[in-house]
Coordinates of C-alpha atoms and ligand atoms in Angstrom, one line a residue:
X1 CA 28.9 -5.2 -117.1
X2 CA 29.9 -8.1 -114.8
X3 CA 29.6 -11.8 -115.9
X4 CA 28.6 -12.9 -112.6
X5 CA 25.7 -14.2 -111.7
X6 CA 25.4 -12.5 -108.1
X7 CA 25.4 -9.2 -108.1
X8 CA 27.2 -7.4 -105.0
X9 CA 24.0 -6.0 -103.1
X10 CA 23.0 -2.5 -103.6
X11 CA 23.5 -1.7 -99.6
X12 CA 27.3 -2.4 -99.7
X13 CA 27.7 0.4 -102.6
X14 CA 26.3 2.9 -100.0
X15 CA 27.9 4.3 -96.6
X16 CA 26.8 2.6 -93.3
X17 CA 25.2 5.4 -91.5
X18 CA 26.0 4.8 -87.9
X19 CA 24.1 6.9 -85.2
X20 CA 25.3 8.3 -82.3
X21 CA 24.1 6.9 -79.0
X22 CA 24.3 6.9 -75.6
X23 CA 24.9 3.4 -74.7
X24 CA 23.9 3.3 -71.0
X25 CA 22.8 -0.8 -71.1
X26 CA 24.6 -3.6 -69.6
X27 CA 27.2 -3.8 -72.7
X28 CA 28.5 -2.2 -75.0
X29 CA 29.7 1.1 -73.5
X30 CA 30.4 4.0 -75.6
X31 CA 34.0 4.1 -76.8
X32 CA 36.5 7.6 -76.2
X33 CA 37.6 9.2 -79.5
X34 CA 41.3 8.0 -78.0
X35 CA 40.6 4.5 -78.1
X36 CA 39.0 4.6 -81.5
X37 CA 42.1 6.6 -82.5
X38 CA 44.5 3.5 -81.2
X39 CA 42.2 0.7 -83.2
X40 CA 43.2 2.8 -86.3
X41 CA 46.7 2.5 -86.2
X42 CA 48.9 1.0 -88.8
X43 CA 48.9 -2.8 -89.1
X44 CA 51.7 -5.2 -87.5
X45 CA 51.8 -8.4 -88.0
X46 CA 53.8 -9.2 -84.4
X47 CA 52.5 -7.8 -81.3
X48 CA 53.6 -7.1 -78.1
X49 CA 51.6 -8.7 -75.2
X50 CA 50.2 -5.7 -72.9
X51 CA 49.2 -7.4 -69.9
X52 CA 47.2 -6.4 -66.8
X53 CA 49.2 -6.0 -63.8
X54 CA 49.1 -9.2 -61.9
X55 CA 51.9 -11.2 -60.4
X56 CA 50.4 -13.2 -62.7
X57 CA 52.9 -14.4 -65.6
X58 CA 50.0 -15.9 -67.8
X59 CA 47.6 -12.9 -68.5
X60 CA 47.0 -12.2 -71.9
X61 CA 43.9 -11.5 -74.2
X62 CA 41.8 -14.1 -75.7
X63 CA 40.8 -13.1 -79.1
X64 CA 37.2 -13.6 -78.8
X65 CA 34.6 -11.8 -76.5
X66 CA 33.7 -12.6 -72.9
X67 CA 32.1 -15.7 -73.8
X68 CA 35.9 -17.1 -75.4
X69 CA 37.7 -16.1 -71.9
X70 CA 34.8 -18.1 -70.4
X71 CA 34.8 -21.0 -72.3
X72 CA 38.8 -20.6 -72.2
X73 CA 38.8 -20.5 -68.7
X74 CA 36.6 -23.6 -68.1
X75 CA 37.9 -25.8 -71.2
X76 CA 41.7 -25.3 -69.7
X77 CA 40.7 -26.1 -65.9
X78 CA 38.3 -28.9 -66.3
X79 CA 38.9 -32.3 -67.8
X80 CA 36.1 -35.0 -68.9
X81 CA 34.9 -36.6 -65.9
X82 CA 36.2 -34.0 -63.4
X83 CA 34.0 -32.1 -61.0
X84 CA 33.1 -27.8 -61.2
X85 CA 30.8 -26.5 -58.5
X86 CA 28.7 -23.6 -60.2
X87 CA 27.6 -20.5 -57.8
X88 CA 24.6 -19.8 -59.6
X89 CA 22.7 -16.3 -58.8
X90 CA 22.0 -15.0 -62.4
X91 CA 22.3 -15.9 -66.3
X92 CA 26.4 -16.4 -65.8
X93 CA 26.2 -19.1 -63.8
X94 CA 23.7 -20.8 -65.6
X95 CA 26.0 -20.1 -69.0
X96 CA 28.8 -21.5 -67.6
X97 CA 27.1 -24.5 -66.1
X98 CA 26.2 -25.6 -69.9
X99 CA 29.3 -24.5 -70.8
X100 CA 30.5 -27.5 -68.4
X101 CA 28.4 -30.2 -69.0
X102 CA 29.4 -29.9 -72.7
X103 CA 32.6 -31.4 -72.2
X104 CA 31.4 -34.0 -69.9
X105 CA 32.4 -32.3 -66.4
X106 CA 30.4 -33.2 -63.2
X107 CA 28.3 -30.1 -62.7
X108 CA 26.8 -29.3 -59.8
X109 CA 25.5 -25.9 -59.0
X110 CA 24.1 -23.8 -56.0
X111 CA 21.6 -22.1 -57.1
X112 CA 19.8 -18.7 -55.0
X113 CA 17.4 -16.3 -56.2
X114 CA 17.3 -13.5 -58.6
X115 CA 18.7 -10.7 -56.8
X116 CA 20.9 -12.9 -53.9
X117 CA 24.3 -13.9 -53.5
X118 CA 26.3 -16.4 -51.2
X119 CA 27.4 -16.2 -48.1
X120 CA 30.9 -17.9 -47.5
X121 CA 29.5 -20.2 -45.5
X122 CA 27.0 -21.7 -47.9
X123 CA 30.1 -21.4 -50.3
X124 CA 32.3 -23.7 -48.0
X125 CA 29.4 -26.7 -47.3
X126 CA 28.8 -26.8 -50.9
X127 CA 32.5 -27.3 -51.5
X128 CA 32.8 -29.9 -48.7
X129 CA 29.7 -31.5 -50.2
X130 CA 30.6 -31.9 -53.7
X131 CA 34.6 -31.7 -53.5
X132 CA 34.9 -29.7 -57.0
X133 CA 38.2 -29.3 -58.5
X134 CA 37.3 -25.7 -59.7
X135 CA 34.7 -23.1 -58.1
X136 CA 33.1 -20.8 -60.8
X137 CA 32.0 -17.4 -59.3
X138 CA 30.2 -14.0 -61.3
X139 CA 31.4 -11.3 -59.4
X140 CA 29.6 -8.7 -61.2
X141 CA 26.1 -10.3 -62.2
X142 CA 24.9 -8.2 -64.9
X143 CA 21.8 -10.4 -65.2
X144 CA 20.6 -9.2 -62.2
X145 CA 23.2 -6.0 -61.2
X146 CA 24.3 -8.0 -57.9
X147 CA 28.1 -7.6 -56.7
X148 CA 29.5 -11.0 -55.1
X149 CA 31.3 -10.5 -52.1
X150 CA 34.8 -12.5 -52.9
X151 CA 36.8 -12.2 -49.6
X152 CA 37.5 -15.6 -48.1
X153 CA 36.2 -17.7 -50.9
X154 CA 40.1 -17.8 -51.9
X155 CA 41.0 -19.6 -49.0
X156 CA 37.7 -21.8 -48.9
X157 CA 38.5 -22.8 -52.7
X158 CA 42.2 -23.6 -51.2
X159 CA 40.9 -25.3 -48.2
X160 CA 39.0 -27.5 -50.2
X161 CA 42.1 -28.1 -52.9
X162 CA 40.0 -26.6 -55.7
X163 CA 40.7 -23.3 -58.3
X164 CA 38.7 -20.4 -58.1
X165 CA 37.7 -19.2 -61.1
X166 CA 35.9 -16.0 -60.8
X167 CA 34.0 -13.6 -64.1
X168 CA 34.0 -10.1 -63.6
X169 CA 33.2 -9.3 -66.9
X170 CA 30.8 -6.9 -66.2
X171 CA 32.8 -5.4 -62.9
X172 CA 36.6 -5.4 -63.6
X173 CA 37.2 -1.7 -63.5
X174 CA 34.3 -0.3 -61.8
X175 CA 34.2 -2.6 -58.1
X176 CA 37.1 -3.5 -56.3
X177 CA 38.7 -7.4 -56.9
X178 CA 42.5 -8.3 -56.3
X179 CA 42.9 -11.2 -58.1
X180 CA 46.5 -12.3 -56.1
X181 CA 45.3 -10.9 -52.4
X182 CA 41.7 -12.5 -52.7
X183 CA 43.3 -16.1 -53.7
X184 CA 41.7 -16.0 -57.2
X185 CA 43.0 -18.4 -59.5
X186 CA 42.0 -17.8 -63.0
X187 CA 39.7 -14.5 -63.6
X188 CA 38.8 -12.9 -67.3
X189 CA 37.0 -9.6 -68.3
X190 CA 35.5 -8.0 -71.6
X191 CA 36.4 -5.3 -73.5
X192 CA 33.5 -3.4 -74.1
X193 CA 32.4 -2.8 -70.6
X194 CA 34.3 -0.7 -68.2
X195 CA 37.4 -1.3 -70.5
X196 CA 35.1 1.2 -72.9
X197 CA 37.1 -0.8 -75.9
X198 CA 35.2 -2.2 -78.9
X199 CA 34.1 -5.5 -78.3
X200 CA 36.2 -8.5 -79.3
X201 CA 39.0 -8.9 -76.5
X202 CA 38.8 -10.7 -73.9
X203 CA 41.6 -10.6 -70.9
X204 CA 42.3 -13.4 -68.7
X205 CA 44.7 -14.3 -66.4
X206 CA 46.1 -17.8 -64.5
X207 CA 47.4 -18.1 -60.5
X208 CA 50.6 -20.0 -60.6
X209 CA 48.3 -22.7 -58.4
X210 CA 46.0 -22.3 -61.9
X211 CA 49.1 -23.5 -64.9
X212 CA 50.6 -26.4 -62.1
X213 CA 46.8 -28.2 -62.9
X214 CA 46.2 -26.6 -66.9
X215 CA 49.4 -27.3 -67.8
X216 CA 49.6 -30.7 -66.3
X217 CA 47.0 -32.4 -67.8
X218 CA 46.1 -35.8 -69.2
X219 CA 43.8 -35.0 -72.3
X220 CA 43.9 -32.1 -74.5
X221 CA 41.5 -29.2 -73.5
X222 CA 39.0 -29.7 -76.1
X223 CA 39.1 -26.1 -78.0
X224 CA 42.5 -26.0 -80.0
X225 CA 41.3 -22.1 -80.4
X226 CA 41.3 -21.8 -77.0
X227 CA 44.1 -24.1 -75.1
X228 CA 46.1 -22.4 -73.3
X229 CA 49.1 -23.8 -74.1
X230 CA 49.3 -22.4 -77.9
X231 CA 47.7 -19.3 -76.2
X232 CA 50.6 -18.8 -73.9
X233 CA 53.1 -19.4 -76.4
X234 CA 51.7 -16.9 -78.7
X235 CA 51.8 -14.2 -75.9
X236 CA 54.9 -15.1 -75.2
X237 CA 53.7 -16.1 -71.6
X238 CA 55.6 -19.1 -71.7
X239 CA 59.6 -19.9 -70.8
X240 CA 59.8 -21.1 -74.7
X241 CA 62.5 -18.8 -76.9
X242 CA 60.0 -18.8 -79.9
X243 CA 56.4 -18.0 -80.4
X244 CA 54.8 -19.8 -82.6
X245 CA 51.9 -18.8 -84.7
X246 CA 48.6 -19.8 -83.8
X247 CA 46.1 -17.6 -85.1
X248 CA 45.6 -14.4 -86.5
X249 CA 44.7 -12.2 -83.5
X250 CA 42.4 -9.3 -83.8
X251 CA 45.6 -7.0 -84.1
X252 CA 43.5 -3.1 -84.3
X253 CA 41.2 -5.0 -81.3
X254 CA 44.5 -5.4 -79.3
X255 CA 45.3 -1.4 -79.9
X256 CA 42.5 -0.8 -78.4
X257 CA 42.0 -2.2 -75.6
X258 CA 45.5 -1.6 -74.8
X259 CA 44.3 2.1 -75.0
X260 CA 41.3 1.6 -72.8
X261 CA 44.2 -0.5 -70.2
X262 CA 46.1 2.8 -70.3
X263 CA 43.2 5.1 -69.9
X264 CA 42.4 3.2 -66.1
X265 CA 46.0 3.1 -65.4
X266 CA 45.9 6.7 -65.7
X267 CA 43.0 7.3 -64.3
X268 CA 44.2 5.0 -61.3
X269 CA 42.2 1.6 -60.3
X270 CA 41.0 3.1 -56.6
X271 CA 39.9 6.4 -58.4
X272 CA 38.2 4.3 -61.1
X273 CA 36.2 2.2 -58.3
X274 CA 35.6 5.3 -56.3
X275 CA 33.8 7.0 -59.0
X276 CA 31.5 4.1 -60.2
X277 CA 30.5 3.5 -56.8
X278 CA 29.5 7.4 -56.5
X279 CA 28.2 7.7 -59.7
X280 CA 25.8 4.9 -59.1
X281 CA 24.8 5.9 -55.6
X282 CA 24.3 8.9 -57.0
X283 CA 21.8 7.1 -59.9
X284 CA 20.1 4.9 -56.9
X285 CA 19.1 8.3 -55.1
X286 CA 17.4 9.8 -57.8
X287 CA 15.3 6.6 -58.5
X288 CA 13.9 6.7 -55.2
X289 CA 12.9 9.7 -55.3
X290 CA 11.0 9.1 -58.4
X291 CA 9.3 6.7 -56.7
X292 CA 11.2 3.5 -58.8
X293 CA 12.4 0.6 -57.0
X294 CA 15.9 -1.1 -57.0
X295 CA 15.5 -4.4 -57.4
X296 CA 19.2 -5.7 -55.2
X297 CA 17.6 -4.8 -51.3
X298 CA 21.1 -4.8 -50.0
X299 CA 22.8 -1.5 -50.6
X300 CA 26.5 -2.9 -50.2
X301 CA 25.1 -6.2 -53.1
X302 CA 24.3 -3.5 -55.6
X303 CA 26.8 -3.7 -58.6
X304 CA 28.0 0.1 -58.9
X305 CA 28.9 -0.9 -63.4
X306 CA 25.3 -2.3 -63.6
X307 CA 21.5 -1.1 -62.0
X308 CA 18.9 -3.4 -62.2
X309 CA 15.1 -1.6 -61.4
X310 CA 12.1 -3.3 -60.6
X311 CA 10.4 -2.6 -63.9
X312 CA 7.7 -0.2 -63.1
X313 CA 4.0 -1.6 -62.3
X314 CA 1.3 -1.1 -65.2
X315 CA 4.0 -0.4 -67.8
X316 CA 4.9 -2.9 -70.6
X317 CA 8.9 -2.2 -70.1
X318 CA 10.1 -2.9 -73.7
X319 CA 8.0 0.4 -74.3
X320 CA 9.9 2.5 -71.9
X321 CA 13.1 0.8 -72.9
X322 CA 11.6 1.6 -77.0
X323 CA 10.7 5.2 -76.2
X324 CA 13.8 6.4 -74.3
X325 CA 15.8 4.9 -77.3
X326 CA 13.7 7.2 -79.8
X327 CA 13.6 10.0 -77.8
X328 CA 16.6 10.5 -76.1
X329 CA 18.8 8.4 -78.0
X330 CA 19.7 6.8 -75.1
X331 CA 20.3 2.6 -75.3
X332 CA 18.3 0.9 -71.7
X333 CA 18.4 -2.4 -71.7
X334 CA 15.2 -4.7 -70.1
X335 CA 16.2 -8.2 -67.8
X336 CA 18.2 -11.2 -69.2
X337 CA 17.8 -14.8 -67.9
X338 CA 15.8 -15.2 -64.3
X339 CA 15.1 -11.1 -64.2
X340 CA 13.8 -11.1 -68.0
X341 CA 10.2 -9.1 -67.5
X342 CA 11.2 -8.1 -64.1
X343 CA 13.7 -5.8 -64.3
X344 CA 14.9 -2.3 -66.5
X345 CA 19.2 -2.5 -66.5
X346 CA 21.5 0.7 -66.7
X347 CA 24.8 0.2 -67.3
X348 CA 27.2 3.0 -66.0
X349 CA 30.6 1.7 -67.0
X350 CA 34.1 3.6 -67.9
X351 CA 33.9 7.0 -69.2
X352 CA 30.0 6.7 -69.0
X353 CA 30.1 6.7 -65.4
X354 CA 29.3 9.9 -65.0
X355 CA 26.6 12.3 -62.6
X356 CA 25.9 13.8 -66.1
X357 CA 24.9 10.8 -67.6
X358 CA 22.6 9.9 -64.4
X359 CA 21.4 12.9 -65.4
X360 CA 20.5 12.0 -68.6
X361 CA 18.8 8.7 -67.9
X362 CA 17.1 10.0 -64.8
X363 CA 14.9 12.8 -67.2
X364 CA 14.9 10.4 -69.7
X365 CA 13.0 7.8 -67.3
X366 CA 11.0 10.6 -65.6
X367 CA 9.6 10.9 -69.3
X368 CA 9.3 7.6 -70.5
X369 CA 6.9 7.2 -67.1
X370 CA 4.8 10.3 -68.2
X371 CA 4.0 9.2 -72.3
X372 CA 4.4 5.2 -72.1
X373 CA 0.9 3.7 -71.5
X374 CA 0.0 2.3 -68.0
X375 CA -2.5 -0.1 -67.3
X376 CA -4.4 0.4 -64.1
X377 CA -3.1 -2.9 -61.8
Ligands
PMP401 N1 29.8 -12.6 -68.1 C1 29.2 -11.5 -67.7 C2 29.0 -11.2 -66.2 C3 28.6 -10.6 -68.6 O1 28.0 -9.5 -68.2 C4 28.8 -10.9 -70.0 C5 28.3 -10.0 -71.1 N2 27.0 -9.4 -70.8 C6 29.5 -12.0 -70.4 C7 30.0 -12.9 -69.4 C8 29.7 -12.4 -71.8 O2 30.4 -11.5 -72.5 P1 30.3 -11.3 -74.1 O3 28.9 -10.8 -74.4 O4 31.4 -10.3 -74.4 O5 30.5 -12.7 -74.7

């Protein structure tokens, strides 16, 4: 008999049953036997910094999800009173905008519909407008499954004496982006997308151009979790003999995504992009012929990790999203932000970006359309 007062609850005494499922929404992908495997390694207390391959000597992994490198990336770069310019064309922007204004930056933002993107032009009056001293840019928009178009905005950014700090969270993996040809200045990632690692990692990485201004600054970013200066020492990204502890990084996290790195240097980055984009071409064909819509107009806009479809007419779409879950065991995923109610979201990321899996969804839609109740409209 225990003499405590609180009892451990009853639920903790039994397994957690955990289903299997296909997990074709805009995050978390499923995640390969082999990168389970590598999380379940033996504990280390030191580890060594796997980077991403970038000319890039500061790249490491914030310990944290997507959100962290974001808030990393715009607590490092930004100092009260200084001005961010915010391309806004979905939730991201809109995140990072409040993200902004909570440590007293001058936010200003662009702002196009659900659906649109910039052109570089647009891009350069708003920097000659506003004269930021960093550019925030989604390049994969999961919010609303648009690609951004990145070449040139380096050079504007550089033009105009700002960083470019670009979020391909939901993209890095699946779409083309070359942080050092494309002028990019800091860029982070997730681990659960394309990566196909558990969630909890986040990569991110700083231009040379990037450490002169975060390394050089007059007040203290105002995360000690997240500056970069303990961040770099702990990876060992800095020119300092010793690193110093910090925190206590997600060590089995690391394994993993380390796996999921080597996975897509394996598989080859080109061969990686090639496949997402025909995977989801192949995805955007079948819709049509069902008779769905794609909500991005511009074939060359839509993101290839992330489809966004006009949710269908007469149907109440967390019903379709409901019935394919108990069904088919398949996880879609409705809108977020300005395309909540408006669109369904597939994600088709890493080792789920397959024709089989389009498959899948595709029959899986077909039926959701024939049992789920429509109104006549
Ligand atoms: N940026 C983008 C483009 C995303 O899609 C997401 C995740 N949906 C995030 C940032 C935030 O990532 P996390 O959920 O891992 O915090």
């Amino acid at each position: 008999m225990s003499s405590l007062s609180v009892l451990p609850p009853e639920c903790l005494l039994q397994p957690f049953p955990v289903p299997q499922r296909l997990m074709l929404g805009p995050g978390p992908s499923n995640v390969p036997a082999r990168i389970i495997a590598a999380g379940a390694q033996p504990m280390l207390g030191h580890l060594h910094a796997e980077t991403i391959e970038t000319r890039n000597r500061v790249t490491l992994a914030v310990s944290g999800p997507g959100h962290a490198a974001m808030e990393c990336a715009i607590f490092n770069s930004l100092e009260p009173g200084e001005s961010i310019l915010i391309a806004v064309n979905g939730i991201w922007g809109e995140r990072a905008a409040e993200i902004a204004e909570r440590i007293g930056a001058k936010v200003n933002t662009v702002v196009t519909s659900a659906g649109g993107y910039f052109t570089n032009e647009e891009i350069e009056q708003a920097l000659d407008k506003y004269r930021p001293v960093v550019f925030f840019l989604t390049h994969g928009e999961s919010s609303t499954g648009v690609v951004h178009p990145i070449d040139g905005i380096g050079d504007l950014c550089h033009k105009y004496n700002c960083l470019f700090l670009v979020d391909s969270v939901a993209a890095l993996g699946g779409t083309p982006i070359c942080m050092d040809e494309q002028g990019i200045d800091i860029m982070y990632t997730g681990s659960q997308k394309v990566l196909n690692a558990p969630p909890g990692t986040a990569p991110i990485s700083f231009s040379e151009r990037a450490c002169q201004k975060i390394f050089n600054r007059r007040t203290k970013p105002i995360s000690y979790f997240l500056d970069m200066s303990w961040l770099a020492n702990y990876w060992g990204c800095d020119d300092k003999p010793v690193r110093a502890y910090h925190h206590t990084g997600p060590v089995s996290s690391f394994y993993g995504l380390r796996e999921s790195l080597a996975i897509l240097a394996e598989t080859g980055l080109e061969n990686s992009w090639k496949r997402h984009k025909e995977v989801a071409e192949y995805f955007h064909k079948g819709l049509e012929e069902m008779g769905l819509k794609l909500f991005v107009q511009e074939k060359k806009a839509r993101l290839p990790t992330v489809t966004t479809i006009v949710a269908p007419p007469g149907y109440d779409w967390r019903e379709i999203t409901g019935y394919i879950m108990k069904t088919f065991n398949i996880e879609i995923s409705g809108g977020l932000g300005p395309s909540a109610g408006m669109v369904l979201r597939v994600g088709l990321m890493g080792c789920n970006s397959s024709k089989a899996n389009v498959d899948k969804v595709l029959e899986a839609l077909a039926d959701a359309l024939k049992h789920c109740h429509k109104s006549r409209v």
